[in-house]
Coordinates of C-alpha atoms in Angstrom, one line a residue:
Chain A
M47 CA 128.5 79.1 95.1
G48 CA 129.1 80.1 98.8
A49 CA 132.7 80.9 98.5
E50 CA 132.0 83.0 95.4
L51 CA 129.5 85.1 97.3
T52 CA 131.6 85.5 100.5
D53 CA 134.5 86.9 98.1
K54 CA 131.9 89.4 97.0
I55 CA 130.4 90.8 99.7
L56 CA 133.8 91.3 101.1
D57 CA 134.1 93.9 98.4
K58 CA 133.9 97.5 99.6
K59 CA 132.1 97.9 96.3
I60 CA 129.4 95.6 96.8
V61 CA 128.5 97.6 100.3
Q62 CA 128.4 100.8 98.4
R63 CA 126.3 99.6 95.7
V64 CA 123.7 97.9 98.4
A65 CA 124.0 101.2 100.9
K66 CA 123.2 103.3 97.8
L67 CA 120.0 100.7 97.2
S68 CA 119.2 101.3 100.9
S69 CA 119.4 105.1 100.7
L70 CA 121.9 104.8 103.6
A71 CA 125.0 107.4 103.6
V72 CA 127.8 105.1 104.6
K73 CA 131.3 106.9 105.3
E74 CA 134.7 105.8 103.5
D75 CA 135.7 104.3 106.8
E76 CA 132.7 102.5 107.7
L77 CA 132.6 100.4 104.5
A78 CA 135.3 98.4 105.6
I79 CA 133.6 97.5 108.8
Y80 CA 130.5 96.7 107.4
A81 CA 132.2 94.5 104.7
A82 CA 133.7 92.6 107.2
D83 CA 130.4 92.3 109.4
L84 CA 128.2 91.5 106.2
G85 CA 131.0 89.1 105.2
G86 CA 130.8 87.0 108.6
I87 CA 126.9 87.1 108.6
I88 CA 127.0 86.0 104.9
N89 CA 129.3 83.0 105.4
W90 CA 127.5 81.9 108.7
M91 CA 124.2 81.8 106.4
E92 CA 125.5 79.4 103.9
Q93 CA 125.0 76.8 106.3
L94 CA 121.5 76.9 105.0
N95 CA 123.2 75.7 101.5
G96 CA 123.2 72.0 103.2
V97 CA 119.5 71.8 103.3
D98 CA 117.3 69.8 101.1
I99 CA 114.7 72.4 99.9
T100 CA 113.8 69.9 96.9
D101 CA 109.8 70.3 96.2
V102 CA 109.5 72.5 99.5
Q103 CA 107.2 75.7 98.9
P104 CA 108.1 79.1 100.2
M105 CA 106.7 80.2 103.6
V106 CA 105.0 83.4 102.9
G107 CA 104.3 84.9 106.4
T108 CA 103.0 82.3 109.2
E109 CA 100.2 81.1 107.4
I110 CA 98.1 81.5 110.3
A111 CA 95.8 84.4 109.0
Q112 CA 93.8 84.4 105.9
L113 CA 93.7 87.5 103.7
R114 CA 90.4 89.4 103.9
L115 CA 88.6 91.6 101.8
R116 CA 87.0 94.8 103.4
E117 CA 83.8 96.8 102.1
D118 CA 85.5 99.7 99.6
V119 CA 84.4 102.6 101.7
V120 CA 86.3 105.2 103.6
T121 CA 87.4 104.4 107.2
D122 CA 89.2 107.4 108.4
G123 CA 89.9 111.3 107.3
D124 CA 89.4 114.5 107.9
C125 CA 92.7 114.5 110.0
K126 CA 95.2 116.8 107.8
E127 CA 97.0 118.6 110.8
D128 CA 97.3 115.2 112.4
V129 CA 98.7 113.8 109.3
L130 CA 101.2 116.8 108.9
S131 CA 102.1 117.1 112.6
N132 CA 105.5 115.5 112.5
A133 CA 106.6 117.2 109.6
P134 CA 110.2 118.6 109.7
E135 CA 109.5 120.9 107.1
R136 CA 105.9 122.3 105.7
I137 CA 104.7 124.7 103.2
A138 CA 100.9 125.2 103.6
D139 CA 99.5 121.7 103.3
F140 CA 102.3 120.3 102.0
Y141 CA 105.5 118.6 103.2
A142 CA 108.7 120.4 101.9
V143 CA 111.7 118.8 100.1
P144 CA 114.4 119.8 97.9
K145 CA 113.6 121.2 94.5
V146 CA 113.3 117.7 92.4
V147 CA 112.6 119.3 89.1
E148 CA 114.9 121.9 87.5
Chain B
M144 CA 105.1 97.9 149.7
L145 CA 102.8 98.3 147.3
T146 CA 105.4 98.1 144.7
G147 CA 105.9 94.5 145.5
M148 CA 102.4 93.1 144.6
K149 CA 101.4 91.3 141.6
I150 CA 98.8 92.4 139.3
T151 CA 96.1 89.8 140.6
E152 CA 96.8 91.1 144.3
A153 CA 96.4 94.6 143.3
V154 CA 93.0 94.0 141.4
D155 CA 91.8 92.5 144.7
G156 CA 93.4 95.3 147.1
L157 CA 91.9 98.1 145.0
R158 CA 88.4 96.6 145.2
Q159 CA 88.6 96.0 149.0
K160 CA 89.8 99.7 149.3
K161 CA 92.8 98.3 151.2
F162 CA 95.1 101.4 149.0
S163 CA 93.7 103.6 146.0
A164 CA 94.9 103.5 142.5
E165 CA 96.3 107.2 143.1
E166 CA 98.6 105.7 145.8
L167 CA 99.4 102.5 143.7
T168 CA 100.4 104.9 140.9
K169 CA 102.5 107.4 142.8
A170 CA 104.4 104.5 144.9
H171 CA 105.4 103.5 141.0
V172 CA 106.4 107.0 140.1
N173 CA 108.4 107.1 143.5
A174 CA 110.1 103.9 142.6
I175 CA 110.8 105.4 139.0
N176 CA 112.1 108.9 140.3
K177 CA 114.3 106.5 142.7
L178 CA 115.6 104.2 140.2
N179 CA 115.6 105.2 136.8
D180 CA 118.7 107.4 136.7
R181 CA 120.3 104.4 137.2
I182 CA 118.5 101.7 135.5
N183 CA 117.2 103.7 132.4
A184 CA 114.5 101.8 131.9
Y185 CA 112.0 104.7 130.9
I186 CA 112.7 107.1 127.8
T187 CA 109.7 109.1 128.8
V188 CA 107.9 109.1 132.2
T189 CA 104.3 110.4 132.1
A190 CA 104.1 110.7 135.5
D191 CA 101.5 113.3 135.9
A192 CA 99.1 111.7 133.1
A193 CA 99.5 108.5 135.1
I194 CA 98.3 110.2 138.3
E195 CA 95.4 111.6 136.7
Q196 CA 94.4 108.3 135.0
A197 CA 94.9 106.9 138.5
K198 CA 92.1 109.5 139.9
A199 CA 89.5 108.7 137.0
A200 CA 90.3 104.8 138.0
D201 CA 89.2 105.5 141.8
Q202 CA 86.3 107.1 140.4
K203 CA 85.5 104.3 138.4
L204 CA 86.3 101.8 141.2
A205 CA 84.2 103.6 143.6
A206 CA 81.3 103.4 141.3
G207 CA 81.9 99.7 140.8
D208 CA 81.7 97.5 137.7
A209 CA 85.4 98.7 136.7
P210 CA 87.0 96.6 134.3
A211 CA 90.0 94.1 135.2
L212 CA 93.1 96.6 134.8
T213 CA 91.5 99.7 136.5
G214 CA 94.2 101.6 138.2
I215 CA 96.9 98.8 137.3
P216 CA 100.2 101.1 136.2
L217 CA 101.9 99.5 133.4
A218 CA 104.8 100.5 131.4
I219 CA 104.6 100.7 127.7
K220 CA 107.4 99.4 125.3
D221 CA 108.2 102.7 123.3
L222 CA 107.2 101.0 120.2
F223 CA 103.8 101.1 120.8
C224 CA 102.5 104.4 119.1
T225 CA 100.5 106.6 122.0
K226 CA 98.7 109.5 121.1
G227 CA 100.2 112.6 122.0
V228 CA 103.2 110.9 123.7
K229 CA 106.4 110.9 122.2
T230 CA 107.3 107.4 120.8
T231 CA 111.2 106.8 119.5
A232 CA 111.5 103.2 118.9
A233 CA 114.8 104.1 120.6
S234 CA 116.2 105.4 117.5
R235 CA 117.5 109.0 116.8
I236 CA 115.4 108.9 113.5
L237 CA 112.0 109.1 115.6
E238 CA 113.3 111.2 118.7
N239 CA 110.7 113.8 118.2
F240 CA 107.9 111.6 117.0
V241 CA 104.4 112.3 118.6
P242 CA 102.1 109.9 117.0
P243 CA 98.5 111.2 116.6
Y244 CA 97.0 108.0 117.0
E245 CA 97.0 105.3 119.9
S246 CA 97.9 101.6 118.7
T247 CA 95.2 99.1 119.2
V248 CA 97.0 96.9 121.9
T249 CA 97.9 100.2 124.0
A250 CA 93.8 101.5 123.2
N251 CA 92.6 97.8 124.7
L252 CA 94.8 98.6 127.8
L253 CA 93.4 101.9 128.5
R254 CA 89.8 100.5 127.7
D255 CA 90.2 98.0 130.3
G256 CA 91.3 100.8 132.6
A257 CA 95.2 100.7 132.8
V258 CA 97.4 103.3 133.9
F259 CA 100.4 104.3 131.6
L260 CA 103.4 105.3 133.3
G261 CA 105.4 106.1 130.4
K262 CA 107.5 104.4 127.5
V263 CA 110.0 102.0 128.1
N264 CA 113.5 101.5 126.2
L265 CA 114.4 98.9 123.8
D266 CA 116.9 97.9 121.4
E267 CA 116.4 100.7 118.3
F268 CA 113.8 99.5 116.4
A269 CA 113.9 96.1 118.4
M270 CA 116.8 95.1 116.7
G271 CA 119.0 93.2 119.5
S272 CA 119.3 90.8 122.3
G273 CA 121.0 93.1 124.9
N274 CA 119.3 96.6 124.8
L275 CA 122.5 98.0 124.0
N276 CA 121.5 99.2 120.6
S277 CA 119.4 101.9 122.1
A278 CA 119.9 105.6 121.0
F279 CA 118.8 106.4 124.6
G280 CA 121.3 104.5 126.3
A281 CA 121.9 100.9 127.7
V282 CA 119.5 99.9 130.4
E283 CA 121.1 98.2 133.2
N284 CA 119.7 94.8 134.6
P285 CA 118.4 95.1 138.3
W286 CA 120.1 91.8 138.8
K287 CA 124.0 91.2 140.1
R288 CA 126.3 88.5 140.2
Q289 CA 126.7 87.8 143.9
G290 CA 129.2 89.9 145.1
E291 CA 129.7 91.8 141.9
D292 CA 128.4 95.1 140.6
T293 CA 129.2 94.6 137.2
F294 CA 126.7 96.1 134.6
L295 CA 124.7 93.2 133.2
V296 CA 122.6 93.8 130.4
P297 CA 118.5 93.0 130.8
G298 CA 118.4 91.0 127.4
G299 CA 116.5 92.6 124.5
S300 CA 114.8 94.0 122.6
S301 CA 112.3 94.4 125.6
G302 CA 114.8 95.1 127.8
G303 CA 113.4 98.2 129.6
S304 CA 110.1 96.3 129.9
A305 CA 111.9 93.3 131.6
A306 CA 114.0 95.7 133.7
A307 CA 110.9 98.0 134.7
V308 CA 109.0 95.0 136.1
A309 CA 112.0 93.5 137.7
A310 CA 113.1 96.5 139.7
Q311 CA 109.1 97.0 140.6
M312 CA 108.8 100.1 138.6
A313 CA 106.0 98.9 136.8
M314 CA 103.5 96.1 137.6
G315 CA 103.6 94.7 134.1
A316 CA 104.7 95.7 130.8
T317 CA 104.0 95.7 127.0
G318 CA 106.8 93.9 124.9
T319 CA 106.9 92.7 121.3
D320 CA 108.8 89.7 120.0
T321 CA 110.1 89.3 116.7
G322 CA 112.7 86.4 117.6
G323 CA 112.9 86.2 121.3
S324 CA 112.3 89.9 122.4
I325 CA 110.0 89.1 125.2
R326 CA 111.2 85.8 126.3
Q327 CA 114.9 86.2 126.1
P328 CA 114.8 89.8 128.3
A329 CA 112.0 88.0 130.7
A330 CA 114.5 85.1 131.3
Y331 CA 117.5 87.6 131.9
C332 CA 115.6 89.6 134.5
G333 CA 113.9 86.7 136.4
I334 CA 110.1 87.7 135.4
T335 CA 107.4 86.2 133.1
G336 CA 106.3 86.8 129.5
I337 CA 104.5 85.4 126.7
K338 CA 104.8 85.9 122.8
P339 CA 101.2 84.9 122.0
T340 CA 100.5 83.1 118.6
Y341 CA 100.9 85.6 115.3
G342 CA 97.8 87.2 114.7
R343 CA 96.2 87.0 118.5
C344 CA 97.2 90.6 119.0
S345 CA 97.1 93.4 116.9
R346 CA 100.3 94.9 115.2
W347 CA 98.2 98.4 114.1
G348 CA 100.2 101.0 115.5
I349 CA 103.1 99.2 116.6
I350 CA 106.5 100.3 114.8
A351 CA 107.3 97.7 112.4
Y352 CA 110.6 95.7 112.6
A353 CA 109.7 92.1 110.8
S354 CA 105.9 92.3 109.7
S355 CA 105.7 88.2 109.4
L356 CA 107.4 87.9 112.7
D357 CA 106.4 90.7 115.3
Q358 CA 104.1 90.0 117.8
A359 CA 103.4 92.2 120.8
G360 CA 102.7 90.1 124.4
P361 CA 102.9 90.9 128.0
M362 CA 105.6 90.7 130.6
G363 CA 104.8 90.4 134.0
K364 CA 105.6 88.9 137.9
S365 CA 103.7 86.0 137.3
V366 CA 101.8 83.7 134.8
E367 CA 98.5 85.0 136.0
D368 CA 99.5 88.1 135.5
C369 CA 100.6 88.0 132.1
A370 CA 97.2 86.2 131.5
I371 CA 95.1 89.1 132.8
M372 CA 97.0 91.5 130.7
L373 CA 96.8 89.4 127.4
Q374 CA 93.4 89.0 128.0
S375 CA 93.0 92.8 127.5
M376 CA 95.8 93.2 124.7
A377 CA 94.5 90.1 122.3
G378 CA 91.4 90.5 120.2
F379 CA 90.8 90.9 116.5
D380 CA 91.2 94.0 114.5
P381 CA 90.5 95.0 111.2
K382 CA 92.9 97.4 111.2
D383 CA 95.5 94.4 110.9
S384 CA 95.3 92.3 107.9
T385 CA 97.0 89.6 109.6
S386 CA 94.8 89.8 112.7
V387 CA 92.7 86.4 113.4
D388 CA 89.3 86.6 114.0
K389 CA 89.2 84.2 116.7
E390 CA 87.2 84.5 120.4
V391 CA 89.5 85.4 123.2
P392 CA 89.3 82.5 125.8
D393 CA 89.3 82.9 129.5
Y394 CA 93.2 83.1 130.0
R395 CA 93.0 83.6 133.6
A396 CA 90.7 80.5 134.3
A397 CA 93.0 78.4 132.1
C398 CA 95.8 79.2 134.7
N399 CA 94.0 76.4 136.8
R400 CA 93.4 73.7 134.6
S401 CA 94.7 70.2 135.5
L402 CA 97.7 68.8 133.5
K403 CA 96.7 65.2 134.1
G404 CA 97.6 63.3 130.7
M405 CA 99.1 66.3 129.0
K406 CA 101.9 65.2 126.8
V407 CA 105.2 67.5 127.1
G408 CA 107.8 67.3 124.1
I409 CA 111.6 67.6 124.9
P410 CA 113.1 68.6 121.6
M411 CA 116.2 66.9 121.6
E412 CA 118.0 69.5 119.3
Y413 CA 117.5 72.1 121.7
R414 CA 120.4 69.9 123.5
V415 CA 123.1 72.4 121.8
P416 CA 126.8 72.0 122.3
G417 CA 127.9 74.1 124.8
L418 CA 124.7 74.6 126.8
S419 CA 125.8 75.8 130.1
P420 CA 125.4 72.7 132.8
E421 CA 123.3 75.2 134.8
I422 CA 120.8 75.6 132.2
E423 CA 120.5 71.9 131.6
A424 CA 119.9 71.2 135.2
V425 CA 117.3 73.8 135.3
W426 CA 115.9 72.1 132.3
Q427 CA 116.0 68.7 133.8
Q428 CA 114.3 70.2 136.8
G429 CA 111.5 71.5 134.7
I430 CA 111.1 68.2 133.3
N431 CA 110.8 66.4 136.8
W432 CA 108.1 69.2 138.0
L433 CA 106.0 68.4 134.8
K434 CA 106.6 64.6 135.8
E435 CA 105.1 65.0 139.3
A436 CA 102.2 67.3 137.7
G437 CA 101.2 64.3 135.9
C438 CA 102.4 65.0 132.7
E439 CA 103.7 62.5 130.2
I440 CA 107.3 63.3 128.9
V441 CA 108.0 62.3 125.3
D442 CA 111.5 62.8 123.3
V443 CA 110.8 64.9 120.0
S444 CA 112.6 66.0 117.3
L445 CA 112.4 69.4 115.3
P446 CA 115.3 68.5 112.7
H447 CA 115.2 71.5 111.0
T448 CA 115.6 73.9 114.3
K449 CA 119.2 74.2 113.9
H450 CA 118.7 76.2 111.1
G451 CA 116.2 78.8 112.6
L452 CA 118.8 81.4 113.3
A453 CA 120.2 81.5 110.1
T454 CA 116.8 81.6 108.5
Y455 CA 115.7 84.6 110.8
Y456 CA 118.7 86.6 110.2
I457 CA 117.7 86.6 106.4
I458 CA 114.1 86.8 106.5
A459 CA 113.9 89.5 109.7
P460 CA 116.5 91.9 107.9
A461 CA 114.9 91.5 104.4
E462 CA 111.5 92.8 105.8
A463 CA 113.1 95.6 108.1
S464 CA 115.0 96.8 104.9
S465 CA 111.4 97.2 103.4
N466 CA 109.5 98.5 106.7
L467 CA 112.3 101.0 107.4
A468 CA 112.4 102.8 103.9
R469 CA 109.6 104.7 105.2
Y470 CA 112.0 106.7 107.3
D471 CA 113.2 109.5 104.9
G472 CA 113.0 112.7 106.5
V473 CA 110.2 113.8 104.8
R474 CA 106.9 113.2 106.9
Y475 CA 108.0 112.7 110.3
G476 CA 111.4 112.1 112.2
R477 CA 114.8 113.6 112.3
R478 CA 115.8 115.6 108.8
V479 CA 119.4 116.0 107.8
D480 CA 119.4 118.1 104.8
G481 CA 121.3 117.5 101.4
A482 CA 121.8 119.2 98.1
S483 CA 119.3 116.6 96.2
L484 CA 116.2 114.8 97.6
D485 CA 118.5 111.5 97.3
E486 CA 121.3 113.3 99.4
L487 CA 118.5 114.3 102.0
Y488 CA 117.3 110.8 102.0
A489 CA 120.6 109.1 102.7
N490 CA 121.9 111.7 105.0
T491 CA 119.0 111.5 106.9
R492 CA 119.0 107.7 107.4
G493 CA 122.8 107.8 107.6
A494 CA 122.6 109.8 110.4
G495 CA 119.5 108.9 112.0
F496 CA 120.0 105.0 112.2
G497 CA 122.4 103.4 114.8
D498 CA 125.2 100.7 113.6
E499 CA 123.0 97.6 114.0
V500 CA 119.8 99.0 112.3
K501 CA 122.2 99.8 109.5
R502 CA 123.7 96.6 109.4
R503 CA 120.4 94.9 109.1
I504 CA 119.2 97.4 106.4
L505 CA 122.1 96.4 104.3
M506 CA 121.6 92.8 105.1
G507 CA 118.4 92.7 104.1
T508 CA 118.8 94.9 101.0
Y509 CA 121.8 92.4 99.8
V510 CA 119.4 89.1 100.4
L511 CA 116.7 90.7 98.3
S512 CA 118.8 92.4 95.6
A513 CA 119.0 91.0 92.0
G514 CA 121.3 88.0 91.8
Y515 CA 120.9 86.9 95.6
Y516 CA 117.3 87.1 96.1
D517 CA 117.1 83.3 95.3
A518 CA 120.1 82.2 96.7
Y519 CA 119.5 83.8 100.2
Y520 CA 115.6 84.9 100.6
L521 CA 113.8 82.2 98.7
R522 CA 115.9 79.4 100.2
A523 CA 115.1 81.3 103.5
Q524 CA 111.5 81.2 103.0
K525 CA 111.8 77.4 102.3
V526 CA 113.6 76.3 105.2
R527 CA 111.4 78.6 107.3
K528 CA 108.5 76.2 106.0
L529 CA 110.0 73.1 107.1
I530 CA 110.7 74.6 110.5
N531 CA 106.9 75.2 110.6
Q532 CA 106.4 71.7 109.4
D533 CA 108.7 70.4 112.1
F534 CA 106.7 72.2 114.9
M535 CA 103.1 70.7 113.4
N536 CA 104.7 67.3 113.2
V537 CA 105.4 67.2 116.9
F538 CA 102.4 69.1 118.1
D539 CA 100.3 65.9 116.4
K540 CA 102.1 64.2 119.2
V541 CA 102.4 66.4 122.3
D542 CA 100.6 69.3 123.7
V543 CA 103.7 71.3 124.7
L544 CA 107.1 71.6 124.0
L545 CA 109.4 72.3 127.1
T546 CA 113.0 74.2 126.3
P547 CA 115.4 76.6 128.0
T548 CA 114.7 80.3 127.3
A549 CA 118.2 81.5 126.6
P550 CA 121.7 79.7 126.2
T551 CA 123.3 81.6 129.5
A552 CA 122.6 83.8 132.3
A553 CA 122.5 87.6 131.8
F554 CA 125.7 88.6 130.3
A555 CA 127.9 91.9 130.8
K556 CA 128.1 94.7 128.9
G557 CA 131.2 94.0 126.5
E558 CA 130.8 90.5 126.5
N559 CA 129.5 89.1 123.2
Q560 CA 130.0 92.5 121.3
E561 CA 132.7 92.2 119.3
D562 CA 131.1 89.7 116.6
P563 CA 127.8 90.4 115.6
V564 CA 126.9 86.4 114.9
Q565 CA 127.9 85.7 118.4
M566 CA 125.6 88.0 119.6
Y567 CA 122.5 86.4 117.3
L568 CA 123.3 83.1 119.3
N569 CA 121.2 84.3 122.2
D570 CA 118.1 84.1 120.1
I571 CA 118.8 80.5 119.5
F572 CA 116.0 78.7 121.8
T573 CA 113.4 81.4 121.1
V574 CA 113.9 82.5 117.1
P575 CA 112.3 78.6 115.7
A576 CA 108.9 79.5 117.4
S577 CA 109.1 82.7 115.9
M578 CA 109.4 81.3 112.4
A579 CA 106.5 78.9 112.8
G580 CA 104.3 81.7 114.5
V581 CA 103.4 79.3 117.8
P582 CA 103.1 81.0 121.1
G583 CA 105.7 80.9 123.7
L584 CA 105.7 81.5 127.4
A585 CA 109.2 81.9 129.6
L586 CA 109.2 82.1 133.3
P587 CA 111.9 81.9 135.8
A588 CA 113.0 78.4 137.2
G589 CA 115.8 78.9 139.3
L590 CA 118.9 81.0 139.9
S591 CA 122.7 80.2 138.7
S592 CA 125.7 79.4 140.9
Q593 CA 126.2 83.3 140.6
G594 CA 122.6 84.1 141.7
L595 CA 121.5 85.1 138.1
P596 CA 117.7 84.0 137.1
L597 CA 117.5 81.1 134.5
G598 CA 114.3 80.6 132.3
L599 CA 112.6 77.9 130.9
Q600 CA 110.3 78.0 127.9
L601 CA 106.9 76.6 126.8
L602 CA 105.8 76.6 123.4
G603 CA 102.4 75.5 122.5
R604 CA 100.1 75.1 119.2
P605 CA 99.0 78.1 117.2
F606 CA 96.3 79.5 119.6
G607 CA 97.2 77.2 122.5
E608 CA 98.1 79.9 124.8
E609 CA 95.4 78.4 127.4
T610 CA 97.6 75.3 127.7
L611 CA 100.8 77.4 128.2
F612 CA 99.0 79.3 131.1
A613 CA 97.9 76.1 132.4
V614 CA 101.5 74.2 132.3
G615 CA 103.3 77.6 133.2
S616 CA 101.2 77.6 136.5
A617 CA 102.0 74.4 137.4
M618 CA 105.6 75.1 136.8
E619 CA 105.6 78.3 138.6
K620 CA 103.9 77.1 141.7
A621 CA 106.8 73.9 141.7
A622 CA 109.5 76.5 141.0
N623 CA 108.3 78.9 143.8
F624 CA 110.9 81.6 142.4
T625 CA 110.5 84.5 144.9
H626 CA 114.1 85.7 144.6
K627 CA 114.6 89.4 144.1
P628 CA 117.1 91.6 142.4
T629 CA 119.5 94.0 143.8
L630 CA 118.2 97.1 142.1
R631 CA 114.4 97.4 143.2
A632 CA 111.9 99.4 145.0
G633 CA 112.3 99.1 148.4
G634 CA 115.6 97.6 148.1
S635 CA 119.3 99.0 148.9
L636 CA 119.7 101.5 146.2

């Protein structure tokens, strides 16, 4: 399995697909660099294939904190200008983006 | 020299009226003015606001009953949101971000009277081990190899925090630690730092990298200084769902506890091939100090620790790829236009993030994507469980573990950089404790033959910070590390 995955990541098409999933514009000449870098990292991670994980439950977070319920009440608000204060572009009380619906 | 003092000394000096908070802050502002062009520790200096805070501190001190940190000038890692003060995460994508709110940890410090000198440099989004991945330039380690002027890295990601404290441009600093980002730079810069138990300090208002690992902590000139700072920073916060509702003990009092009968574990897996003989010698020295202090030394095994790094570099990027999805150029931060909304997202993120951040987002997206999730992410979560069980097993037998902090002393800019995996190896001793969420304290223990600081690390049980402060204080006394870096306030520059 390891070799197969490693071969795949070295394919620039995989990097292209992951870049699309990540919403990252990656230039053509960068694809080969990322393919090599990621291939190297993936290769190194293959060491985990040698660990016996039979019957081991996955660890989610550090399992130190217990999730809590809180009262269903408003804790914050009335701060519209604060929320919008860093908007790169706004129209009235809205964030502005390029037209989505034709 | 006011900048040469520890926080403990300044706390007393202020109350004995030997100097004012204003004088203390101004001395540090002068040091920043003199040194920051070269060291580049600060991204933003808030000198005027700091002097105003110091004047207010003097009034509180004069009135009596001022909280512990009143008038103490600190540096804040530029990952903590500070109300009305630019917070960049050392990224182009947040270069103009001004938070309309204050992080819980910095709010706690302000509540206790601290003065903020400014926001300090880091690896972009805390991703790195050399502070070389900052959009605002690298930070120079104030320490020099004997007879050389080579640019050494301060470690990372809290490199600006560590350099600012070492060069006496702040009395202490906040840091964050995801895989070693407090402990490794503390070691490289010859200062002390503690990553508390996950859940001890609130993560609210700290720009997230890997949420199941990120934890804030203090960096300072001594164990006791870190204890005073953590006392203020720690505590339950309902705004962080992973914050733990547990009373904050008296950390400063814990510094003077006796070590009689304490059991110290030495994990054999930390004797990695290629460990520098100098680090090995400092480690042995640390063992001897603890024996002399009355501790029992026990050899222990953490069999899965060797997989800590590979596990980390699956889990942390996976969480990062999700956390950093919020930077899309719509609500805050830099925007690069595109013909469609999707293009705007991709262009903004492509231009706004640096190489290492992009690499980790791609890596994280890859290990979470359909077809690879089970092979990488799920497997890593299971190995993480095994690493965690290793720690819980040894903490049945011993109270604390002693290890080196980093495998080498500070390296030069340009070394270790070609291969990302080589760079990741810097975190080999710090990452396993992050995976388990247990606390770790790093302190300087000696100098290398080239004159660079070498650090030791103490790891404790969950919420075992008091034990770390007790053992750390004893080691600090034994080490008597009084060396100073070349670049510092009152130094040669």
